[in-house]
Tab-separated table of C-alpha atoms in Angstrom:
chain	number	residue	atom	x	y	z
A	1	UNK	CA	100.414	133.108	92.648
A	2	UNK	CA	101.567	131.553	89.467
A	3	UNK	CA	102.028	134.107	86.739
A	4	UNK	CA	103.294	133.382	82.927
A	5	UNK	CA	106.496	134.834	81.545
A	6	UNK	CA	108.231	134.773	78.280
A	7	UNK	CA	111.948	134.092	77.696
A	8	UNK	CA	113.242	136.650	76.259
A	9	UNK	CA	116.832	137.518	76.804
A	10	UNK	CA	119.754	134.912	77.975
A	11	UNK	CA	123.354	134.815	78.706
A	12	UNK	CA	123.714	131.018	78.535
A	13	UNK	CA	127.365	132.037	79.486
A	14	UNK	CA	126.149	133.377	82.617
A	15	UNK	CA	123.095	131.363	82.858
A	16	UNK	CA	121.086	134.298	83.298
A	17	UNK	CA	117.979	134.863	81.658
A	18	UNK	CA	115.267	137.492	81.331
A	19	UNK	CA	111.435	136.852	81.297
A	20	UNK	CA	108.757	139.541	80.222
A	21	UNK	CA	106.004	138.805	82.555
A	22	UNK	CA	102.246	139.490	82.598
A	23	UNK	CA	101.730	143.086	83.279
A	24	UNK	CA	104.726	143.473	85.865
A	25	UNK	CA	107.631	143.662	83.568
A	26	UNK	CA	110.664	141.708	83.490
A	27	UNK	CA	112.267	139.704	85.818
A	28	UNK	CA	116.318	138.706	85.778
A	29	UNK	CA	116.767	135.185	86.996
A	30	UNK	CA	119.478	132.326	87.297
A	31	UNK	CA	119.068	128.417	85.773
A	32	UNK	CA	120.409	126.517	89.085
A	33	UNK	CA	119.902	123.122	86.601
A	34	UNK	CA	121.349	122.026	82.930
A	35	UNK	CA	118.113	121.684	81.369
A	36	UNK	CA	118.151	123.713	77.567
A	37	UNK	CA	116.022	126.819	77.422
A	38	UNK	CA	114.669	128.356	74.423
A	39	UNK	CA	114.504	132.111	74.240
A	40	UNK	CA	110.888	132.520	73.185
A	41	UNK	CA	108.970	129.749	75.330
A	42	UNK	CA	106.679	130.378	77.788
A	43	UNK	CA	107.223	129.798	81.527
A	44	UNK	CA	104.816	129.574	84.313
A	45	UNK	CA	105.383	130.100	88.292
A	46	UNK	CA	105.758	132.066	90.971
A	47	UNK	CA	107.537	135.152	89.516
A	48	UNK	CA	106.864	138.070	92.632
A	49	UNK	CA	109.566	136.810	95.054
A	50	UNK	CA	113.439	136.473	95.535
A	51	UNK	CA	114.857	132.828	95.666
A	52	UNK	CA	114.505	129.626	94.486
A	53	UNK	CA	111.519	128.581	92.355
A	54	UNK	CA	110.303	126.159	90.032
A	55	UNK	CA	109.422	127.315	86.668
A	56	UNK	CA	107.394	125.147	83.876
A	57	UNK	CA	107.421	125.239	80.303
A	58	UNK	CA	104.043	125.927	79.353
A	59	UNK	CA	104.520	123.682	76.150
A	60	UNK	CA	106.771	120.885	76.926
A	61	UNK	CA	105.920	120.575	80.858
A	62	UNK	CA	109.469	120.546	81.384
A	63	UNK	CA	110.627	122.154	84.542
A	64	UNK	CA	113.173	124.364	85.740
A	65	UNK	CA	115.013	125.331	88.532
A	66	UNK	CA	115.762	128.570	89.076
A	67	UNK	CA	116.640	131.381	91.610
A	68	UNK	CA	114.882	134.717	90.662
A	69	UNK	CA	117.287	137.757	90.920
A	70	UNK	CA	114.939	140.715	90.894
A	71	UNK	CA	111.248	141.170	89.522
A	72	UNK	CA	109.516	144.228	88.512
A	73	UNK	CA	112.234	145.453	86.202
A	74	UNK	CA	112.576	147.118	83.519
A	75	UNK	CA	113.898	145.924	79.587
A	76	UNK	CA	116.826	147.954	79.936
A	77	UNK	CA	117.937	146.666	83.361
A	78	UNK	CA	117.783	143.257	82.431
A	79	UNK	CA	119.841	143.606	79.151
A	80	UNK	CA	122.616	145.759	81.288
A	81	UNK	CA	122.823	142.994	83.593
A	82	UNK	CA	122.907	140.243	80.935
A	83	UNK	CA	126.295	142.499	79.134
């Protein structure tokens, strides 16, 4: 099921991110590609399982790969593993 999540905390160090998604709280994720993401976008996907997925940028279409950490998290959890 796709489900919409905002960008909203990134180590572009690590290439980690954070998303706040629709009613299930954040997920921690990893960009497995070079494309630039901008903290505050929207992306849209498959956001309730572990592994690879492809997310899109509900504005610019672009898409992204990615391989989703954990989902169902909390803000905290995501900024601790983001330090």
């Amino acid at each position: 099921m796709n489900q919409n999540g905002k960008l909203v905390l990134m180590d572009r160090a690590k290439g980690r991110f954070g998303l706040l998604v629709e009613e299930s709280g954040y997920l921690l994720a990893e960009q497995l590609d070079a494309q630039p993401m901008a903290v505050g976008g929207t992306l849209s996907g498959s956001m309730d399982t572990v592994g690879i997925e492809t997310l899109t940028d509900t504005a610019t279409g672009m898409e992204y790969s990615v391989f989703i950490l954990a989902y169902g998290l909390s803000r905290e959890a995501v900024e601790e593993e983001l330090s």
